[in-house]
Coordinates of C-alpha atoms in Angstrom, one line a residue:
M1 CA 0.2 -0.1 0.1
A2 CA 1.5 3.4 -1.0
E3 CA 2.4 5.6 1.8
Q4 CA 0.1 9.0 2.0
T5 CA 1.6 12.0 3.1
E6 CA 0.1 15.6 3.6
G7 CA 0.7 18.3 1.5
L8 CA 3.0 21.2 2.7
Y9 CA 0.2 23.8 2.3
A10 CA -3.4 23.5 3.0
A11 CA -6.1 24.4 0.3
H12 CA -7.7 27.6 0.9
E13 CA -11.3 27.6 1.8
K14 CA -13.3 30.4 0.7
V15 CA -14.8 32.5 3.6
Y16 CA -18.2 33.4 3.2
P17 CA -18.9 36.2 5.9
Q18 CA -22.5 36.7 7.3
G19 CA -24.2 39.9 7.5
V20 CA -24.5 41.5 10.9
R21 CA -26.4 44.2 12.7
G22 CA -25.1 46.2 15.8
F23 CA -23.0 48.9 17.1
F24 CA -19.6 48.2 15.5
R25 CA -21.1 47.4 12.1
R26 CA -23.0 50.7 11.9
M27 CA -19.3 52.3 13.2
K28 CA -17.8 50.6 10.4
W29 CA -20.4 51.7 7.8
A30 CA -20.1 55.4 9.1
I31 CA -16.2 55.4 8.8
L32 CA -16.7 53.8 5.4
V33 CA -19.1 56.6 4.2
V34 CA -16.8 59.2 5.4
A35 CA -13.6 57.8 4.0
Y36 CA -15.0 57.3 0.6
G37 CA -16.6 60.8 0.6
V38 CA -13.2 62.3 1.4
Y39 CA -11.5 60.0 -1.4
F40 CA -13.9 60.3 -3.9
L41 CA -14.9 63.8 -3.6
L42 CA -12.0 65.6 -2.5
P43 CA -10.5 66.0 -6.2
Y44 CA -13.3 68.2 -7.0
L45 CA -13.1 70.5 -4.3
R46 CA -11.6 73.9 -5.3
W47 CA -9.2 76.4 -3.7
G48 CA -9.4 79.5 -5.5
D49 CA -8.3 79.2 -9.2
R50 CA -6.9 75.7 -8.8
Q51 CA -7.7 72.3 -7.3
A52 CA -7.6 72.2 -3.4
V53 CA -5.4 69.0 -3.2
L54 CA -3.2 68.6 -6.1
F55 CA 0.1 66.6 -6.5
D56 CA 2.0 68.6 -9.3
I57 CA 4.8 66.1 -10.3
P58 CA 5.9 68.1 -13.2
G59 CA 5.7 71.5 -11.5
R60 CA 7.4 69.7 -8.5
Q61 CA 5.0 71.1 -5.9
F62 CA 2.1 69.7 -3.9
F63 CA -0.9 71.6 -2.9
L64 CA -2.8 70.9 0.2
F65 CA -5.8 73.6 0.5
G66 CA -3.8 76.9 1.4
L67 CA -0.1 75.1 1.7
R68 CA 2.3 74.7 -1.0
V69 CA 4.9 72.0 -0.5
A70 CA 8.0 72.3 -2.6
P71 CA 10.8 69.9 -3.0
E72 CA 13.0 71.6 -0.4
D73 CA 10.2 70.7 2.2
I74 CA 10.8 67.2 2.0
I75 CA 11.5 67.4 5.8
W76 CA 7.6 67.8 6.2
L77 CA 7.2 64.5 4.6
S78 CA 9.6 62.9 6.8
M79 CA 7.8 64.2 9.8
L80 CA 4.5 63.1 8.6
L81 CA 5.9 59.8 7.9
F82 CA 7.2 59.6 11.5
I83 CA 4.0 60.9 13.1
A84 CA 2.0 58.1 11.5
A85 CA 4.4 55.5 12.4
V86 CA 4.3 56.8 16.1
A87 CA 0.4 57.1 15.9
L88 CA 0.2 53.5 14.7
F89 CA 2.3 52.2 17.5
F90 CA 0.4 54.3 19.8
V91 CA -3.1 53.1 18.6
T92 CA -1.9 49.3 18.3
S93 CA -0.6 49.6 21.9
L94 CA -3.7 50.9 23.2
A95 CA -6.4 49.3 21.3
G96 CA -4.9 46.7 19.1
R97 CA -5.4 46.5 15.2
V98 CA -8.4 48.9 15.2
F99 CA -6.6 50.6 12.2
C100 CA -7.0 47.2 10.4
G101 CA -10.6 46.8 11.5
Y102 CA -11.8 50.3 10.6
F103 CA -9.6 52.3 8.5
C104 CA -7.4 50.2 6.3
F105 CA -8.0 50.6 2.6
Q106 CA -8.3 46.7 2.2
T107 CA -11.0 46.5 4.7
L108 CA -12.9 49.3 3.4
W109 CA -12.9 48.3 -0.3
T110 CA -13.4 44.6 0.8
D111 CA -16.7 45.6 2.7
V112 CA -17.9 47.3 -0.4
F113 CA -17.2 44.3 -2.7
L114 CA -19.0 42.0 0.0
K115 CA -22.0 44.3 0.1
I116 CA -22.2 44.1 -3.7
E117 CA -21.6 40.1 -3.6
E118 CA -24.3 39.8 -1.0
W119 CA -26.8 42.1 -2.7
V120 CA -26.5 40.4 -6.1
E121 CA -25.9 36.6 -4.8
G122 CA -27.9 36.7 -1.5
G123 CA -26.9 36.1 2.1
R124 CA -24.2 33.5 3.3
S125 CA -26.1 30.5 2.7
R126 CA -27.6 31.1 -0.6
R127 CA -23.8 32.2 -1.7
I128 CA -22.7 29.0 -0.5
R129 CA -25.3 27.0 -2.5
L130 CA -24.7 29.0 -5.5
D131 CA -21.1 28.4 -5.6
K132 CA -21.8 24.5 -5.4
Q133 CA -24.5 24.6 -8.2
G134 CA -23.5 23.7 -11.5
L135 CA -23.4 26.2 -14.4
S136 CA -26.7 27.8 -15.1
A137 CA -28.1 30.8 -16.5
N138 CA -29.1 32.2 -13.2
K139 CA -25.7 31.7 -11.6
A140 CA -24.0 33.2 -15.1
V141 CA -26.0 36.1 -14.7
R142 CA -25.5 36.7 -10.9
K143 CA -21.6 36.1 -11.3
V144 CA -21.2 38.3 -14.4
T145 CA -23.2 41.0 -12.6
K146 CA -21.2 41.0 -9.6
H147 CA -17.9 41.1 -11.2
V148 CA -18.9 43.8 -13.7
L149 CA -19.9 46.0 -10.6
W150 CA -16.5 45.0 -9.0
L151 CA -14.8 46.1 -11.9
L152 CA -16.8 49.3 -12.2
V153 CA -16.0 50.3 -8.5
A154 CA -12.4 49.3 -9.1
L155 CA -12.1 51.6 -12.1
I156 CA -13.8 54.6 -10.4
T157 CA -11.2 53.9 -7.8
G158 CA -8.3 53.9 -10.2
I159 CA -9.4 56.8 -12.1
T160 CA -10.0 58.8 -8.9
F161 CA -6.4 58.4 -7.8
T162 CA -5.2 59.9 -11.0
L163 CA -7.3 62.9 -10.3
Y164 CA -4.9 64.0 -7.5
F165 CA -2.3 64.3 -10.0
R166 CA -3.9 66.8 -12.5
D167 CA -6.8 69.1 -12.6
A168 CA -9.9 66.7 -12.3
P169 CA -12.2 68.4 -14.7
T170 CA -9.4 68.6 -17.2
L171 CA -8.3 65.0 -16.8
W172 CA -11.9 63.7 -17.2
G173 CA -12.2 65.4 -20.6
E174 CA -9.0 64.0 -21.6
Y175 CA -10.2 60.4 -20.5
V176 CA -13.4 60.8 -22.4
T177 CA -11.5 61.9 -25.3
G178 CA -8.5 59.4 -25.4
Q179 CA -6.2 62.5 -25.0
A180 CA -5.0 61.8 -21.4
P181 CA -1.3 60.9 -20.7
T182 CA -0.3 57.3 -21.1
V183 CA 0.9 57.4 -17.7
A184 CA -2.4 58.2 -16.4
Y185 CA -4.4 55.3 -18.4
F186 CA -1.6 52.8 -17.1
T187 CA -1.8 54.1 -13.6
A188 CA -5.8 53.7 -13.5
L189 CA -5.8 50.4 -15.0
F190 CA -3.1 49.2 -12.7
L191 CA -5.1 50.3 -9.8
T192 CA -8.4 49.1 -11.3
A193 CA -6.6 45.5 -11.6
T194 CA -5.1 45.5 -8.0
T195 CA -8.6 46.8 -6.4
Y196 CA -10.4 44.0 -8.2
S197 CA -8.3 41.4 -7.3
M198 CA -7.4 42.4 -3.8
A199 CA -10.9 43.5 -2.8
G200 CA -12.8 40.8 -4.6
W201 CA -10.6 37.8 -4.8
A202 CA -7.7 37.8 -2.3
R203 CA -9.8 39.6 0.6
E204 CA -8.9 38.2 3.9
Q205 CA -5.8 36.4 2.4
V206 CA -4.4 40.1 2.1
C207 CA -4.4 40.6 5.8
T208 CA -3.4 37.1 6.7
Y209 CA -0.6 36.4 4.4
M210 CA 0.4 39.7 2.6
C211 CA 0.3 42.3 5.2
P212 CA 3.4 42.7 7.5
Y213 CA 1.6 44.4 10.0
A214 CA -0.1 41.1 11.4
R215 CA 3.0 39.5 11.9
F216 CA 4.6 42.3 14.0
Q217 CA 1.7 43.6 15.7
G218 CA 2.2 41.3 18.8
A219 CA 5.2 43.0 19.5
M220 CA 3.3 46.1 20.4
F221 CA 0.8 44.3 22.7
D222 CA 0.9 43.8 26.2
K223 CA -1.7 42.6 29.0
D224 CA -3.3 45.9 29.2
T225 CA -3.8 46.2 25.3
L226 CA -7.6 46.4 24.5
I227 CA -8.4 43.4 22.1
V228 CA -11.4 41.6 20.9
A229 CA -11.7 38.5 23.2
Y230 CA -14.0 35.8 24.3
D231 CA -14.4 35.5 28.0
Y232 CA -13.4 31.7 28.2
N233 CA -14.5 31.3 31.9
R234 CA -18.2 32.6 31.5
G235 CA -18.5 31.0 28.0
E236 CA -17.6 27.6 29.2
R237 CA -18.0 27.3 33.1
S238 CA -17.4 23.7 34.0
E239 CA -20.0 22.1 31.8
G240 CA -18.9 23.8 28.7
R241 CA -20.7 25.2 25.7
Q242 CA -24.4 24.0 25.7
P243 CA -27.3 24.7 23.4
P244 CA -30.2 26.3 25.6
K245 CA -32.7 24.1 27.3
K246 CA -36.4 24.7 26.7
G247 CA -37.9 26.4 29.6
E248 CA -34.7 26.7 31.5
S249 CA -33.8 30.0 33.2
Y250 CA -30.6 31.8 33.0
E251 CA -29.9 31.3 36.6
D252 CA -30.6 27.6 36.5
R253 CA -28.3 27.4 33.6
V254 CA -25.5 29.2 35.4
A255 CA -26.1 27.0 38.5
R256 CA -25.7 23.7 36.9
G257 CA -22.5 24.9 35.3
A258 CA -23.4 25.4 31.6
G259 CA -21.3 28.2 29.9
D260 CA -23.2 31.1 28.2
C261 CA -21.8 30.2 25.0
I262 CA -24.7 28.3 23.2
D263 CA -22.4 27.2 20.3
C264 CA -24.5 28.7 17.4
G265 CA -21.1 29.8 15.4
Y266 CA -22.6 33.3 14.6
C267 CA -19.2 34.7 15.6
V268 CA -17.4 32.6 13.2
K269 CA -19.6 33.1 10.3
V270 CA -19.7 37.0 10.3
C271 CA -15.9 37.2 10.9
P272 CA -14.2 38.5 7.5
T273 CA -11.2 36.5 8.1
G274 CA -13.0 33.3 9.0
I275 CA -11.3 32.5 12.4
D276 CA -13.2 31.4 15.6
I277 CA -12.5 34.0 18.5
R278 CA -13.3 31.4 20.9
E279 CA -9.8 29.7 20.4
G280 CA -7.9 32.8 21.7
Q281 CA -6.3 35.5 20.4
Q282 CA -5.1 34.9 16.7
Y283 CA -2.8 37.2 14.3
Q284 CA -5.5 37.1 11.7
C285 CA -8.1 39.0 13.9
I286 CA -8.3 42.7 12.5
T287 CA -10.4 43.8 15.7
C288 CA -13.2 44.8 13.6
G289 CA -15.7 44.0 16.3
L290 CA -18.1 42.2 14.2
C291 CA -18.2 39.0 16.3
I292 CA -19.3 41.5 19.2
D293 CA -22.1 42.4 17.6
A294 CA -23.0 38.9 16.5
C295 CA -22.6 37.5 20.1
N296 CA -24.5 40.4 21.7
T297 CA -27.5 39.8 19.2
I298 CA -27.5 35.8 20.3
M299 CA -27.1 37.0 24.2
R300 CA -30.0 39.3 23.9
S301 CA -32.4 36.9 22.0
Q302 CA -31.5 34.3 25.0
G303 CA -32.0 36.7 27.7
F304 CA -28.3 36.4 28.6
P305 CA -26.2 39.3 29.7
E306 CA -24.2 41.0 26.7
G307 CA -20.4 41.0 26.7
L308 CA -19.4 37.4 26.4
I309 CA -17.1 38.6 23.3
R310 CA -16.0 42.1 24.1
Y311 CA -13.2 44.4 23.8
T312 CA -11.1 43.9 27.0
S313 CA -7.6 42.9 28.0
E314 CA -5.7 39.9 29.3
N315 CA -5.3 41.5 32.7
E316 CA -9.1 42.0 32.9
L317 CA -9.8 38.6 31.3
E318 CA -7.8 37.2 34.3
G319 CA -9.7 38.9 36.9
G320 CA -7.6 42.0 37.2
K321 CA -7.8 46.0 35.9
T322 CA -7.0 47.3 32.4
H323 CA -4.1 50.0 32.9
V324 CA -4.6 52.4 30.2
L325 CA -2.2 55.2 31.3
R326 CA 0.9 53.2 31.4
P327 CA 4.5 54.2 30.8
K328 CA 4.5 53.0 27.1
I329 CA 1.3 54.7 26.3
L330 CA 2.5 57.9 27.9
A331 CA 5.8 57.8 25.8
Y332 CA 4.0 57.2 22.5
A333 CA 1.6 60.1 23.4
A334 CA 4.6 62.5 24.4
I335 CA 6.5 61.5 21.3
L336 CA 3.4 62.1 19.2
V337 CA 2.4 65.5 20.6
A338 CA 6.0 66.4 20.5
A339 CA 6.0 65.6 16.5
V340 CA 3.0 67.1 15.7
G341 CA 4.1 70.3 17.5
V342 CA 7.2 70.6 15.6
L343 CA 5.7 69.9 12.4
G344 CA 2.9 72.4 12.7
Y345 CA 5.6 75.0 14.1
S346 CA 7.5 74.6 11.1
I347 CA 4.6 74.8 8.8
A348 CA 3.1 78.0 10.4
T349 CA 6.7 79.8 10.5
Q350 CA 7.6 78.6 7.0
S351 CA 9.3 81.1 4.7
L352 CA 7.4 82.0 1.6
M353 CA 10.6 82.8 -0.3
D354 CA 14.1 81.2 -0.7
L355 CA 17.3 83.1 -1.5
N356 CA 20.3 81.0 -2.7
V357 CA 23.6 82.0 -4.0
Y358 CA 26.3 79.9 -5.9
K359 CA 29.8 81.2 -6.6
V360 CA 30.8 80.8 -10.7
R361 CA 34.3 79.4 -10.1
N362 CA 35.4 79.2 -13.6
P363 CA 37.0 81.3 -13.3
N364 CA 37.1 81.8 -9.8
Y365 CA 38.0 85.7 -10.3
I366 CA 38.8 87.8 -13.1
L367 CA 41.5 90.6 -13.2
E368 CA 40.1 93.9 -14.7
P369 CA 42.1 96.0 -16.8
D370 CA 41.7 98.9 -14.2
G371 CA 43.2 96.7 -11.4
R372 CA 39.7 95.8 -10.0
I373 CA 38.8 92.2 -9.1
K374 CA 35.6 90.8 -10.4
N375 CA 33.6 87.7 -8.9
V376 CA 30.6 86.6 -10.5
Y377 CA 27.9 84.6 -9.0
E378 CA 24.3 83.1 -9.6
L379 CA 21.5 84.3 -7.5
R380 CA 18.1 82.1 -7.3
V381 CA 15.1 83.6 -5.7
N382 CA 12.3 81.1 -5.3
N383 CA 8.6 82.7 -4.8
K384 CA 6.8 79.9 -2.4
A385 CA 3.8 81.9 -2.2
Q386 CA 0.6 81.1 -4.2
E387 CA 0.7 84.9 -5.6
P388 CA 3.0 86.6 -7.6
H389 CA 5.2 88.9 -5.9
R390 CA 7.9 91.8 -6.4
Y391 CA 11.3 91.4 -5.0
R392 CA 14.6 93.6 -4.6
V393 CA 17.9 92.2 -4.5
S394 CA 20.9 93.8 -2.8
M395 CA 24.4 93.2 -1.5
T396 CA 26.0 94.4 2.0
G397 CA 29.6 93.5 3.7
L398 CA 32.0 94.7 0.8
P399 CA 32.8 98.6 1.6
G400 CA 33.6 100.4 -1.7
A401 CA 32.5 97.3 -3.6
E402 CA 30.6 97.9 -7.0
Y403 CA 27.6 95.6 -7.5
K404 CA 25.4 94.9 -10.6
V405 CA 22.9 92.1 -11.6
Q406 CA 22.6 90.8 -15.1
G407 CA 20.4 93.2 -17.4
G408 CA 20.9 96.0 -14.7
F409 CA 17.6 95.3 -12.8
T410 CA 17.6 95.0 -9.0
E411 CA 13.7 94.4 -8.8
F412 CA 12.0 91.3 -10.2
R413 CA 8.3 90.0 -10.4
I414 CA 8.4 86.2 -9.9
Q415 CA 5.2 84.1 -10.5
P416 CA 3.9 81.5 -7.8
G417 CA 6.0 78.5 -7.2
E418 CA 8.6 79.7 -9.6
N419 CA 12.2 80.9 -9.1
L420 CA 14.4 83.5 -10.8
T421 CA 18.0 82.9 -11.5
V422 CA 20.3 85.8 -12.6
K423 CA 23.8 86.5 -12.4
A424 CA 25.3 89.0 -10.1
Y425 CA 28.7 90.8 -10.7
V426 CA 30.8 92.2 -8.0
W427 CA 34.0 94.3 -8.4
V428 CA 36.4 95.1 -5.5
D429 CA 39.6 97.0 -5.3
P430 CA 42.0 94.6 -3.7
D431 CA 43.9 97.5 -2.0
T432 CA 40.8 97.7 0.3
M433 CA 41.2 94.0 1.4
D434 CA 43.6 92.3 3.8
T435 CA 42.7 88.7 3.2
S436 CA 42.1 86.5 0.0
R437 CA 38.6 85.5 0.9
T438 CA 35.9 87.9 2.5
H439 CA 32.5 87.2 3.3
F440 CA 29.6 89.3 2.6
T441 CA 25.9 89.3 2.3
F442 CA 23.4 89.2 -0.6
R443 CA 19.7 90.2 0.5
A444 CA 16.5 89.4 -1.2
Q445 CA 13.4 91.3 0.0
R446 CA 9.6 91.2 -0.8
I447 CA 8.8 94.7 -1.7
D448 CA 5.0 94.6 -2.7
V449 CA 3.6 94.9 0.8
A450 CA 1.2 97.7 2.3
A451 CA 2.6 100.8 2.9
G452 CA 4.4 101.1 6.6
K453 CA 5.0 97.2 6.5
E454 CA 8.3 95.3 5.7
G455 CA 8.4 92.4 3.3
E456 CA 10.1 89.3 4.1
T457 CA 13.5 89.3 3.7
R458 CA 16.3 86.2 3.1
E459 CA 19.8 86.5 3.2
A460 CA 22.6 84.4 1.9
R461 CA 26.4 84.6 2.7
A462 CA 28.9 84.3 -0.1
L463 CA 32.6 84.6 -0.4
F464 CA 34.8 87.1 -2.5
F465 CA 37.9 85.9 -4.1
V466 CA 41.0 87.8 -4.6
P467 CA 44.4 86.3 -5.8
E468 CA 47.1 86.4 -3.3
R469 CA 49.6 88.4 -5.4
Q470 CA 47.1 91.3 -5.6
L471 CA 47.3 91.8 -1.6

């Protein structure tokens, strides 16, 4: 007889989540509506004569309502990523994987795809029966309808993402007429494919196998972290789970040692990842709370106290008390507040102009016929404001020096988000200098301000070179 061996991997079993009503299901729908509203409608919100949120890659600038983010503001992005990481650590240490259960894109889009599937194919038992049936006209129509709706949602999702990178009405017109940039079509189709496959087909497998967060979340948990948990002592008692007996009161059930769990399996049926919460904490759990709604529904129908499955901590399950304000939580909160404060201060006090000076070193200096030394510099004035402004350029720190800007102008008008680069020439009599290198200062000032007010000013230091033999 041939020896039989088990395969290395178990075959995937499709999860058929059942619908449930309750507080956490309503909260998930409310968050989903807000998230979808922001994602799908934000590209159409205007801010003056432009889009409120626009990532202008060709122009190398991002617009977030009244804030313009330029490449030199990359530190803001670094701070934002740091804040997001600390916030994730803080929330996870405090309340487990609530981000996964309520705010993750995978969860939000999977919920909508599951609702479409339920609307087209019916409830959990009907979907199971339909998949087991052979091919028929009814099955074909339902399956095709479901996938068409999935693709439609995925396509709108992909197109909406591209609207953040170009004026939304303009890009829509280009899509319709076939004149949109190739990269826009590619990005929209790529996101359509990934949304359709991840939210429609992969679903819980993304959370279980693909998302790294599921694997390292345990490192941020402790015995005071709030998790969705089954109260084993109350649910099992001495006699274990038992179905209800007709006419038996709750007090009599408790007296004979029967657990509150009637082993209906409703908590397993509603779980989007298909786990049994009664088996203890598992990395697949996304802390969505739907099993709490399911269990509370059964408890109410039986006249039992709610909370057999609830948000709690290991300490509380063991008869202790949950400590919310503990050193780790306070440390995360302090770091988070400090980081947000630093970022907010940096944005609030940002300069709306920049001045950069570059020495032209080929040649490093020029000896003029009259004996004077000339140095050449490149001045770059950057207007970071969202309106055009006028600026005046001047120089200080070199007594007796002659200064001239290319073209003979010292005042310039610069459009919003643009910069102006001009050459500046400086002549110095070497007899007035006692060193081969002397520092001096270029100054740029905004001059189109109200009377009696001083415009913003930026200064940049530079070096003036004189050959040693001239001293």
